[in-house]
Coordinates of N, CA and C and ligand atoms in Angstrom, one line a residue:
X896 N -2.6 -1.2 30.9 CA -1.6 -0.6 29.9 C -1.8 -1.3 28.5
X897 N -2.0 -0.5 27.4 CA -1.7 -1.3 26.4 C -0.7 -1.6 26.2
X898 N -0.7 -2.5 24.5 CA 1.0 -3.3 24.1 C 0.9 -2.1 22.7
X899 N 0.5 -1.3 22.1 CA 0.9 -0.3 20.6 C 0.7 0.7 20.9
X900 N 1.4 1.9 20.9 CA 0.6 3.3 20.7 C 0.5 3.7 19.1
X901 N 1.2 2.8 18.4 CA 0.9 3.8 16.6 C 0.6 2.6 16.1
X902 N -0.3 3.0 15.1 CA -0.8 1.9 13.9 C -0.1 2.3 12.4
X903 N 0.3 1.8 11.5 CA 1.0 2.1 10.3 C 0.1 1.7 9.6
X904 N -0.5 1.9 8.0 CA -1.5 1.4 7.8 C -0.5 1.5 5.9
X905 N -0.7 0.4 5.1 CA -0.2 0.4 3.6 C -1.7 1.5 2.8
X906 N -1.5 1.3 2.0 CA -2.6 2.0 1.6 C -3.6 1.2 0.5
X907 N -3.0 0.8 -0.6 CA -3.2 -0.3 -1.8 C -3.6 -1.5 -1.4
X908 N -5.0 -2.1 -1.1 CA -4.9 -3.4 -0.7 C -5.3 -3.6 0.8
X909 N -5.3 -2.4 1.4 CA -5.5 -2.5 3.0 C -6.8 -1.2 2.8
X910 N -6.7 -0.2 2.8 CA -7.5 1.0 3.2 C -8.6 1.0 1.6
X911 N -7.6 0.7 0.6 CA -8.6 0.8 -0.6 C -8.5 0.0 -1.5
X912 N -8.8 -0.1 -2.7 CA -8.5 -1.8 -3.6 C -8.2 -0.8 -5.3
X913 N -7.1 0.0 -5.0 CA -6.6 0.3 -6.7 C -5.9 -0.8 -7.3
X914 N -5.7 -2.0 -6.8 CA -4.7 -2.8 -7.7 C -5.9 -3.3 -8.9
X915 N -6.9 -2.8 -8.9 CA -8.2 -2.7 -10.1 C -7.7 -1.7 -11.5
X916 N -7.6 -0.7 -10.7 CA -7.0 0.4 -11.6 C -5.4 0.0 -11.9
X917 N -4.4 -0.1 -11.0 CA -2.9 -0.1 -11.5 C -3.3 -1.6 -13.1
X918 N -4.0 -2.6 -12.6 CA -4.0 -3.5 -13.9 C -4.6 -2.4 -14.9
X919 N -5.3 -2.2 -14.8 CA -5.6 -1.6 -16.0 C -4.8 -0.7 -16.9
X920 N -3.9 0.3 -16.1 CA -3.2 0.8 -16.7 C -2.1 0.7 -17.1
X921 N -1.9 -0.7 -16.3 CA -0.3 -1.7 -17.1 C -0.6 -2.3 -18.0
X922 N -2.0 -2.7 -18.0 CA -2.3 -3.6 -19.1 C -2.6 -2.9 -20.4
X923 N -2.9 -1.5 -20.0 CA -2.9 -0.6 -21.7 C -1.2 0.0 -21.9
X924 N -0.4 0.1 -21.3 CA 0.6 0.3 -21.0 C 1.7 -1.1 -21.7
X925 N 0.9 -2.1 -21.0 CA 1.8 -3.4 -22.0 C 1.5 -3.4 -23.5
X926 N -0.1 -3.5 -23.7 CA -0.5 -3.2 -25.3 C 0.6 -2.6 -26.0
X927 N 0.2 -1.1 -25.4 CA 1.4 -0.6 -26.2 C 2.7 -1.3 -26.6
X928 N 3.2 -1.4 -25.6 CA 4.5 -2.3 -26.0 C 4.6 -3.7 -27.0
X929 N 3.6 -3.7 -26.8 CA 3.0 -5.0 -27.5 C 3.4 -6.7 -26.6
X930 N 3.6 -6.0 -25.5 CA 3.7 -7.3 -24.4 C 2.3 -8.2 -23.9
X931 N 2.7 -9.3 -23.4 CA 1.1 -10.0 -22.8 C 1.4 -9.3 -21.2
X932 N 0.0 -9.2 -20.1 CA 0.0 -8.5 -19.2 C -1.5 -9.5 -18.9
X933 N -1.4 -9.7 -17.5 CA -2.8 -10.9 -17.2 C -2.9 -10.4 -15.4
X934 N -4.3 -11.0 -14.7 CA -4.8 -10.1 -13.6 C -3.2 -11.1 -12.8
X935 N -3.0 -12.5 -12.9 CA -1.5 -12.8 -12.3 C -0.2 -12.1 -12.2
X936 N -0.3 -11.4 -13.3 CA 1.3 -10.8 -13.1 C 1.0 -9.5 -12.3
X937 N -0.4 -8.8 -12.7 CA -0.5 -8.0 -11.5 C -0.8 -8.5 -10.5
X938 N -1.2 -9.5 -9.8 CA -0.7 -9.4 -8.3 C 0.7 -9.4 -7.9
X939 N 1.4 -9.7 -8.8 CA 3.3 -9.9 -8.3 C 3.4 -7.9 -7.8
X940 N 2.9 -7.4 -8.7 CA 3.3 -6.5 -8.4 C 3.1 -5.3 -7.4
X941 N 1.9 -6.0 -6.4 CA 1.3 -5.7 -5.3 C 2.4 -4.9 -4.3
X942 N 2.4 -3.7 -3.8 CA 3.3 -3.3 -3.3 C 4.7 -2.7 -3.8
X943 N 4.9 -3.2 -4.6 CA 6.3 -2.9 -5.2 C 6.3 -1.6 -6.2
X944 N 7.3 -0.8 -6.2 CA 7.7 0.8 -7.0 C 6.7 0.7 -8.2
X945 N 6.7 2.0 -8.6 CA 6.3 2.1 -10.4 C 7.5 1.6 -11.2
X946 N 8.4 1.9 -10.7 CA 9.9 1.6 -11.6 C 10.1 0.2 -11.7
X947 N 10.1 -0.5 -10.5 CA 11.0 -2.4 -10.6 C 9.5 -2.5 -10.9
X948 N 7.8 -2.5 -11.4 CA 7.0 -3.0 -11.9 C 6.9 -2.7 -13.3
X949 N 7.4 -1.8 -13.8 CA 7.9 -1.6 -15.1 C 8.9 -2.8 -15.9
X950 N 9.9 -2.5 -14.7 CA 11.2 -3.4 -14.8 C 11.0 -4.8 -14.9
X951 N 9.7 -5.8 -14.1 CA 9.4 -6.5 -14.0 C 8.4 -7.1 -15.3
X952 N 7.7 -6.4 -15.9 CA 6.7 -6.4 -17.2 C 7.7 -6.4 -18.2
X953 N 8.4 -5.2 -18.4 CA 9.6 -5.3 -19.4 C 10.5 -7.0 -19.8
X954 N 10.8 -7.2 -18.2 CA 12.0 -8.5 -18.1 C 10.5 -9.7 -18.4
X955 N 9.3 -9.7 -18.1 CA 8.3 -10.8 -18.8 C 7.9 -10.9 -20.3
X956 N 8.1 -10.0 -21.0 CA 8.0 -9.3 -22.1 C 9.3 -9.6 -22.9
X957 N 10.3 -9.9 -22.6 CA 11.9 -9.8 -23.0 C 12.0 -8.9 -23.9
X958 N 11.7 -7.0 -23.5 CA 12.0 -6.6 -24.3 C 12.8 -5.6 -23.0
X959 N 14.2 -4.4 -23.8 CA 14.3 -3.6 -23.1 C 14.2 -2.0 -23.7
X960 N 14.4 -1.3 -23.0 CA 13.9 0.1 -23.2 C 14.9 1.3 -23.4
X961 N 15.5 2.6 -23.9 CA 16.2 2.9 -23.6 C 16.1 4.2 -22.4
X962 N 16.5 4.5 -22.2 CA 16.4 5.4 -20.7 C 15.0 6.6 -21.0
X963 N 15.0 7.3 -22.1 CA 14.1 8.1 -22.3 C 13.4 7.4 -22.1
X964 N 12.9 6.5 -22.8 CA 11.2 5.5 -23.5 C 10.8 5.1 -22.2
X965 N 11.8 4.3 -20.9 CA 11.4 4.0 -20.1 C 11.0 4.6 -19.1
X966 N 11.3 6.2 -18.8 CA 10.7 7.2 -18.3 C 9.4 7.6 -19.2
X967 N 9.2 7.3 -20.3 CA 8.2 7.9 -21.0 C 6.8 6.9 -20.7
X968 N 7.5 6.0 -20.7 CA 6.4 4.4 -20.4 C 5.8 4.8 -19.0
X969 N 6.9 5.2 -18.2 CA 6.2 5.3 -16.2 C 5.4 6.5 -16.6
X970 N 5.2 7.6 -17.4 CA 4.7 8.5 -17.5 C 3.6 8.3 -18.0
X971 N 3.5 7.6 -18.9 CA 2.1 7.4 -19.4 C 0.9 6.3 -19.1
X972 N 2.2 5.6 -18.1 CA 1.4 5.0 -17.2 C 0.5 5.1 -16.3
X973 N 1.4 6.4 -15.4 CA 0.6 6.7 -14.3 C -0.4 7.7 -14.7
X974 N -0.2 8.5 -16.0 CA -1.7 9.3 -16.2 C -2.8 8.8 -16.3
X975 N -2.6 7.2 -17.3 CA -3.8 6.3 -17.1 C -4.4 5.8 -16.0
X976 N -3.2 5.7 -15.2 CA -3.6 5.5 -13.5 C -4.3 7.1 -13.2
X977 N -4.0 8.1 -13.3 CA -4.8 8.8 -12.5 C -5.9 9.8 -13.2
X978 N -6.1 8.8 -14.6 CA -7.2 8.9 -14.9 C -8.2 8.1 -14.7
X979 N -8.0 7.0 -14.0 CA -9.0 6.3 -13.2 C -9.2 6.5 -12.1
X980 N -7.7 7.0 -11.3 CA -7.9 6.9 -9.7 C -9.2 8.3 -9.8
X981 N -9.1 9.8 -10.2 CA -10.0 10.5 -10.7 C -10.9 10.7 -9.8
X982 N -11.8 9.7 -10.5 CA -13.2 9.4 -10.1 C -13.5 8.7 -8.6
X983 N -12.2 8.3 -8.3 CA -12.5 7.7 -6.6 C -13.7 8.2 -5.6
X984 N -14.0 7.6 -5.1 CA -15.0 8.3 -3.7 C -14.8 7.9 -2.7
X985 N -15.5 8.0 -1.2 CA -15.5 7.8 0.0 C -15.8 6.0 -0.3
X986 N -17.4 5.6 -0.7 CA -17.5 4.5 -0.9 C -16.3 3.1 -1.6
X987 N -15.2 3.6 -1.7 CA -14.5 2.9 -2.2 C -13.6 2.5 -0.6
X988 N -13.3 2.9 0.0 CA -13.1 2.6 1.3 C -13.3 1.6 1.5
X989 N -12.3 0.2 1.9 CA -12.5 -0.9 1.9 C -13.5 -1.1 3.5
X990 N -13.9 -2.4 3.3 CA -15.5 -2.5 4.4 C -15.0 -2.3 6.3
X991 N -15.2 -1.6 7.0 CA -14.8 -1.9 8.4 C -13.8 -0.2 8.8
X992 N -12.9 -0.2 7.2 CA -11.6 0.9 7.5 C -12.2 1.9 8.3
X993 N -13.0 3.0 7.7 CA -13.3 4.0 8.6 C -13.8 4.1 9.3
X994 N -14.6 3.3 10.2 CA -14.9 3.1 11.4 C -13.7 2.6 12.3
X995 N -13.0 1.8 11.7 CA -12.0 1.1 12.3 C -10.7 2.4 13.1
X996 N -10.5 3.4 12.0 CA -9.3 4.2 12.2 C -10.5 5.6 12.8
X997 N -11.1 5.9 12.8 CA -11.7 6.8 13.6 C -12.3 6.5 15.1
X998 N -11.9 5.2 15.4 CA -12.2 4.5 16.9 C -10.7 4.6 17.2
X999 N -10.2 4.3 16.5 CA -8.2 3.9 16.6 C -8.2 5.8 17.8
X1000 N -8.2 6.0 16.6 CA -7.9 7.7 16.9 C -8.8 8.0 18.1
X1001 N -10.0 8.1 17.9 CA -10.3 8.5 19.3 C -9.5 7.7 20.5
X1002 N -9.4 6.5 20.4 CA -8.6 5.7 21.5 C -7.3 6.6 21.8
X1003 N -6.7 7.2 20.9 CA -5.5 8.0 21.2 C -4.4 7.4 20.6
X1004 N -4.8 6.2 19.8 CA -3.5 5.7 19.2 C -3.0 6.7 17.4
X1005 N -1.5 6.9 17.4 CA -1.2 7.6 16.4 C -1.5 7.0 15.1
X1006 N -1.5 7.5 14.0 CA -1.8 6.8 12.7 C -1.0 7.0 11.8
X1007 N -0.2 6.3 10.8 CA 0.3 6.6 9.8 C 0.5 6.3 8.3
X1008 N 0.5 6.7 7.4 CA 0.6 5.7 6.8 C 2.0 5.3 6.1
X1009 N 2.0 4.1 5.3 CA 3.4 3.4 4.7 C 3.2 3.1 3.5
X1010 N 3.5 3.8 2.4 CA 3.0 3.3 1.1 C 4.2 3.7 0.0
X1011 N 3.6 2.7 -0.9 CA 4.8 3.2 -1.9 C 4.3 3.8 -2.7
X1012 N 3.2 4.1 -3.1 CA 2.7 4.7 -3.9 C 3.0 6.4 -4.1
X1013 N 3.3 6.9 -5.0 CA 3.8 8.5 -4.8 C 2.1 9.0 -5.3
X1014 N 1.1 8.4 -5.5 CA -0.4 9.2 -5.5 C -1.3 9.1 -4.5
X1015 N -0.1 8.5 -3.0 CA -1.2 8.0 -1.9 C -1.7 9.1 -1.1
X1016 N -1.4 10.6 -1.3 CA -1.6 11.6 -1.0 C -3.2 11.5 -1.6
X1017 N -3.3 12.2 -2.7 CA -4.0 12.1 -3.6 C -5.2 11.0 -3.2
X1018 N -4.8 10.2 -3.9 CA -6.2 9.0 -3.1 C -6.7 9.1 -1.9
X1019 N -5.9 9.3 -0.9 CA -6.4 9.6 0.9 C -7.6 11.2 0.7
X1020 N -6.9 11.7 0.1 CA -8.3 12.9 -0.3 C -9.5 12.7 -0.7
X1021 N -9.4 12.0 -2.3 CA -10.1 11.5 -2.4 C -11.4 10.7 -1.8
X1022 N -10.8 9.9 -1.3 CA -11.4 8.7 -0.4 C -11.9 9.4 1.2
X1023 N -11.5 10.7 1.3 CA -11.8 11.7 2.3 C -11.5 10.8 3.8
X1024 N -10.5 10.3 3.7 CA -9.7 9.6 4.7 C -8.2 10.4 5.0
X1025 N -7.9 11.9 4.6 CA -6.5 12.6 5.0 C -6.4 12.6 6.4
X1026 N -7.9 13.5 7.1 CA -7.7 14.1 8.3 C -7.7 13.2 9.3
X1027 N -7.6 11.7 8.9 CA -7.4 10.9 10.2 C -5.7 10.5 9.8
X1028 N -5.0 11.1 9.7 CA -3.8 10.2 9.5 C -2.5 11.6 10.1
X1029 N -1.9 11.2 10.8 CA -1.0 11.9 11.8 C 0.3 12.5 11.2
X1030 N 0.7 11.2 10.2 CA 1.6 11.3 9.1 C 1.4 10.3 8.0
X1031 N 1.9 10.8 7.0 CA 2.1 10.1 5.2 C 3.2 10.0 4.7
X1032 N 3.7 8.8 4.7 CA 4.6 8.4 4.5 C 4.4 7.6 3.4
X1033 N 5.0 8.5 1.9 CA 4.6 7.6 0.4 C 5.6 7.7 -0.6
X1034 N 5.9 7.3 -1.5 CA 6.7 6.6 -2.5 C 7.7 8.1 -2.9
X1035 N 7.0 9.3 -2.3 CA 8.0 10.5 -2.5 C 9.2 10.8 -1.5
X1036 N 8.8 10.2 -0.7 CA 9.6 10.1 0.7 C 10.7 9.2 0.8
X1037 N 10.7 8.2 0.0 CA 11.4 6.8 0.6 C 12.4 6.6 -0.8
X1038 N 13.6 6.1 -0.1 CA 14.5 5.7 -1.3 C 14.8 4.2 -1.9
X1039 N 14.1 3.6 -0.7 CA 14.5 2.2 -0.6 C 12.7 1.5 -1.0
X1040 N 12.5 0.5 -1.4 CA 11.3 -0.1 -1.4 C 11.3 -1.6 -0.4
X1041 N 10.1 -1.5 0.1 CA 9.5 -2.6 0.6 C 10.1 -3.6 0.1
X1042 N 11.0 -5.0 0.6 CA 10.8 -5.2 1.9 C 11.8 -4.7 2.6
X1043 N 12.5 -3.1 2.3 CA 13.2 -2.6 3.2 C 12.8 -1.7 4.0
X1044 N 12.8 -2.0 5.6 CA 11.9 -1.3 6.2 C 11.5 0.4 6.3
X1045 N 12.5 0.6 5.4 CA 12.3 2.6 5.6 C 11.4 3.3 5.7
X1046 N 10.1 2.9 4.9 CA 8.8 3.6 4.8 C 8.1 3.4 6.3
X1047 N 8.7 2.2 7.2 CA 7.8 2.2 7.9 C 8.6 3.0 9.5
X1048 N 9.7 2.9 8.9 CA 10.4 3.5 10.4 C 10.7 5.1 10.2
X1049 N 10.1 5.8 8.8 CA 9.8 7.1 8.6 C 8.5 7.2 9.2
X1050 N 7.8 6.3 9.4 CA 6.7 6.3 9.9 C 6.8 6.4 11.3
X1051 N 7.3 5.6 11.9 CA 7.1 5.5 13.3 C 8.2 6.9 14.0
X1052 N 9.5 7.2 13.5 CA 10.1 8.6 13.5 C 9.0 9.9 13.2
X1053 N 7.7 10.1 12.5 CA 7.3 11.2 12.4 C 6.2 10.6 13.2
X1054 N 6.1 9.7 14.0 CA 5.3 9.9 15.0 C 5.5 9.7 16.6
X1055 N 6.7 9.7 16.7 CA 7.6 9.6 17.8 C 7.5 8.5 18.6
X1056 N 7.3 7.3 17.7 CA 6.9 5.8 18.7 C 7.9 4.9 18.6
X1057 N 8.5 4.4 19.0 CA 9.4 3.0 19.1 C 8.3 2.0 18.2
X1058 N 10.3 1.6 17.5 CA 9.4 0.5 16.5 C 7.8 -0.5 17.3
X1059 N 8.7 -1.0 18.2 CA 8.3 -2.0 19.2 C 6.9 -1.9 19.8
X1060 N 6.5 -0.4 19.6 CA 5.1 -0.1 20.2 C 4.0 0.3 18.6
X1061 N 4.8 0.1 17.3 CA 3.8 0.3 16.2 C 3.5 -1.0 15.9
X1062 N 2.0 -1.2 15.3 CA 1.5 -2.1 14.3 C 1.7 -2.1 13.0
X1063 N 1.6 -2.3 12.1 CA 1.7 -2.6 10.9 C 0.5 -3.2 10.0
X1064 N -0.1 -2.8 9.2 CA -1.5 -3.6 8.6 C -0.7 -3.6 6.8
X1065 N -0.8 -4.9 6.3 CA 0.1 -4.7 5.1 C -0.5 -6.2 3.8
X1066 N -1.0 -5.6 3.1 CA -1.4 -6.9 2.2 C -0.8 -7.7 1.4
X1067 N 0.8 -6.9 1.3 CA 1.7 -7.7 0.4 C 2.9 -8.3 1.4
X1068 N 3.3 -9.6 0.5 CA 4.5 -9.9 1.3 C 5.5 -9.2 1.7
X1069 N 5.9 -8.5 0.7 CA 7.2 -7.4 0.9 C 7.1 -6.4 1.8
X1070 N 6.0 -6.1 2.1 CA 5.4 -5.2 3.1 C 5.3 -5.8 4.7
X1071 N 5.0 -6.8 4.5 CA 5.4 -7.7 6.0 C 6.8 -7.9 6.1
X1072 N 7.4 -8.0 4.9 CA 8.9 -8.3 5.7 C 9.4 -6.8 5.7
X1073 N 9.0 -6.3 5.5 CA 9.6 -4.8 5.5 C 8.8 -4.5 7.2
X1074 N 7.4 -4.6 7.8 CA 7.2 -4.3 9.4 C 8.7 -5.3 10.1
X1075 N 8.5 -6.6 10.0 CA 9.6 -7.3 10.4 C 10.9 -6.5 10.4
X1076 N 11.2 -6.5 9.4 CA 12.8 -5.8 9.6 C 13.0 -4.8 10.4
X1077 N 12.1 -3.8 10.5 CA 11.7 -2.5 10.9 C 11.4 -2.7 12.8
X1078 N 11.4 -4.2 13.0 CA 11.1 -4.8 14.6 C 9.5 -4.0 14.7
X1079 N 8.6 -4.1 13.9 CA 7.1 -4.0 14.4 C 6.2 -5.1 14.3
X1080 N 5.4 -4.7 14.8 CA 4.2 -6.1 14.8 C 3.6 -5.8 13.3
X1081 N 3.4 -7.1 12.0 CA 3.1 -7.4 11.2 C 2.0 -7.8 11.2
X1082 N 0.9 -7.0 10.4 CA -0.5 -8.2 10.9 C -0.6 -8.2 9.5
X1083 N -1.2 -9.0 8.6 CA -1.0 -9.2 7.1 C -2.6 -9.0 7.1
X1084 N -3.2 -9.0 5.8 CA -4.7 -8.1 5.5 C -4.5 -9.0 4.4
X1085 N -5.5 -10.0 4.3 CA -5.8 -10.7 3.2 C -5.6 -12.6 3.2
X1086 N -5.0 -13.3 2.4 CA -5.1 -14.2 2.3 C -3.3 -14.9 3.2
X1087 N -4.1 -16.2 4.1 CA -2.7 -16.3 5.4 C -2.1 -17.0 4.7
X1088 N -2.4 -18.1 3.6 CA -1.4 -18.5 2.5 C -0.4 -17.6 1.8
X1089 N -0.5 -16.5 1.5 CA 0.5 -15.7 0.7 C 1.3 -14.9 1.8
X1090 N 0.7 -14.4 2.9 CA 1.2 -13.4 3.9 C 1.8 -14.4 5.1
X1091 N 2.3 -15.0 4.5 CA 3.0 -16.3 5.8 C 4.0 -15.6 7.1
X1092 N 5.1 -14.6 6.5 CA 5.6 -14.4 7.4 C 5.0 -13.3 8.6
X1093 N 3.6 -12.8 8.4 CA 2.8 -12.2 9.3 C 2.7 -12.8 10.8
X1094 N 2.8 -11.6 11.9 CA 2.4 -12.3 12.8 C 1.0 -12.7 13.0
X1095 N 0.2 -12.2 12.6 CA -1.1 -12.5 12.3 C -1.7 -12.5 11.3
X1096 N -2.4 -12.7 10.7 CA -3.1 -12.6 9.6 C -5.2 -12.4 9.7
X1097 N -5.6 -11.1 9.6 CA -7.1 -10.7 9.0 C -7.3 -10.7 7.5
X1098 N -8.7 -11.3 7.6 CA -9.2 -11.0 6.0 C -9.5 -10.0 5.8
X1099 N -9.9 -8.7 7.0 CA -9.8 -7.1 6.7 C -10.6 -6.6 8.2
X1100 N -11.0 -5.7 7.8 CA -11.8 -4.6 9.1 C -13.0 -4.9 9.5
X1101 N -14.0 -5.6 8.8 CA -15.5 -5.9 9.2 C -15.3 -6.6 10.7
X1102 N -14.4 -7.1 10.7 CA -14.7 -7.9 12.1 C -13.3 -7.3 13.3
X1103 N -12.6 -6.5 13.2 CA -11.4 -6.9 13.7 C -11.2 -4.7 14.2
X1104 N -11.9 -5.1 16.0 CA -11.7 -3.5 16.5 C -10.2 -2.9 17.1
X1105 N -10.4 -2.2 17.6 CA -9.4 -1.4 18.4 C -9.1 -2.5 19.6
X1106 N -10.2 -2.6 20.1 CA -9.7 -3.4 21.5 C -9.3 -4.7 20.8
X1107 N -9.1 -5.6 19.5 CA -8.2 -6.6 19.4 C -6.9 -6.6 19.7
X1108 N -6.2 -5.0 19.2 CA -5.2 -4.9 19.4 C -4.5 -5.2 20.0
X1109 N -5.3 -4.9 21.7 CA -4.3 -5.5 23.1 C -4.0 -7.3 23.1
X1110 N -4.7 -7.9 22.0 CA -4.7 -9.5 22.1 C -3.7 -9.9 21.4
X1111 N -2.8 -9.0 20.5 CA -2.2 -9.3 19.2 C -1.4 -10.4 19.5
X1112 N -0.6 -10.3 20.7 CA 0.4 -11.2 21.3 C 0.1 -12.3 21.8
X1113 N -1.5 -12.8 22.2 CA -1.7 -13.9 22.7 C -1.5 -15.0 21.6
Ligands
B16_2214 P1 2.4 4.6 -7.8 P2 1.0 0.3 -1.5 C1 1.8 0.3 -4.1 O1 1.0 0.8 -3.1 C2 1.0 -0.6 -5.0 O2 0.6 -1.8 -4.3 C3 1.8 -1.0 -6.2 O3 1.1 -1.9 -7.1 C4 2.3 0.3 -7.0 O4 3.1 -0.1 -8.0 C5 3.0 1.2 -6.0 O5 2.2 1.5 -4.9 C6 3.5 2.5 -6.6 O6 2.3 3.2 -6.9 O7 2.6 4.2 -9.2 O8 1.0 5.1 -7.5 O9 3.5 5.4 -7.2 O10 0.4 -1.1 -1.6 O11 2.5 0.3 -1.0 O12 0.1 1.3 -0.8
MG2215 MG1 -0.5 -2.8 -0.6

């Protein structure tokens, strides 16, 4: 018997690497404002809304906005953003992923994803990774942000699994405490210094199959 039937997968940082593009187009986005913006403050903002990353640049910047302008700012943000995302391809696929989740699936285990991103639709097309995913669970869906578990227990609700039997693959901290809260298994994707509260921690997919899963617990 196995110990998971569903996998939850982040999207940003686990399946693909846009935190390339989101810098870019905060950092033409801070210009504007006439703020400083560096590849450090984008990592803080790994996982977290377009809104509290606005909010966050703004309060670094000590400037504030008035309600229009700050809507006008996420707006012209994200077209920069998705005038890079754009051009995406299959080859952007981080190394291991699609072999990894097309073994998953044949095994029979369900897939989903947990993202905050409201373009994670979009990019999964792109990257021609849609038709392996059961359900999509992205930043249009959810009211609450990482590290509150909602995105991921919309997940495991639209695929009918108890928390207790999904995985979690998640590159930001807030995203691990968000599987955590949600009572799922946390496996963190990236560096085991920053993802501490993970129950496990991979550097990504080149090495790490389907049949590890059953080990997660040892
Ligand atoms: P958007 P994830 C997150 O995606 C990104 O890591 C984060 O940097 C971004 O601000 C957020 O999505 C919202 O993205 O502006 O496209 O709605 O890691 O949760 O897949
Ligand atoms: Mg992420």
């Amino acid at each position: 018997m196995r110990l998971y039937e569903a996998l939850i997968f982040d999207l940003d940082g686990v399946l693909v690497d846009t935190a390339k593009y989101h810098f870019l187009a905060w950092q033409r986005l801070a210009i504007s404002l006439g703020v400083s913006f560096n590849e450090e403050m984008n990592e803080r903002l790994k996982g977290i809304s377009r809104q509290e990353s606005l909010e966050l640049i703004l309060e670094w910047g000590g400037i504030r906005l008035s309600e229009s302008d700050f809507s006008d700012a996420m707006t012209k943000k994200n077209k920069w953003y998705l005038e890079y995302i754009e051009s995406m391809n299959p080859e952007e696929v981080l190394p291991g992923v699609r072999s990894f989740l097309e073994e998953a699936k044949k095994a029979g285990y369900k897939i989903g994803l947990g993202s905050a991103s409201k373009n994670a639709p979009f990019i999964l097309d792109k990257v021609l990774l849609t038709s392996l995913f059961d359900t999509i669970i992205d930043g249009n869906r959810t009211k609450k942000s990482k590290p509150d578990p909602e995105v991921f227990l919309l997940g495991a609700l639209d695929l009918a699994i108890p928390a207790d039997k999904c995985v979690v693959f998640e590159d930001a901290q807030a995203g691990v405490q968000a599987a955590k809260a949600g009572g799922m298994m946390a496996i963190g994707v990236g560096d085991p210094d920053v993802l501490k509260e993970a129950d496990r921690v991979i550097p990504g997919f080149a090495d790490f199959t389907v049949e590890d899963l059953n080990s997660l617990k040892d």
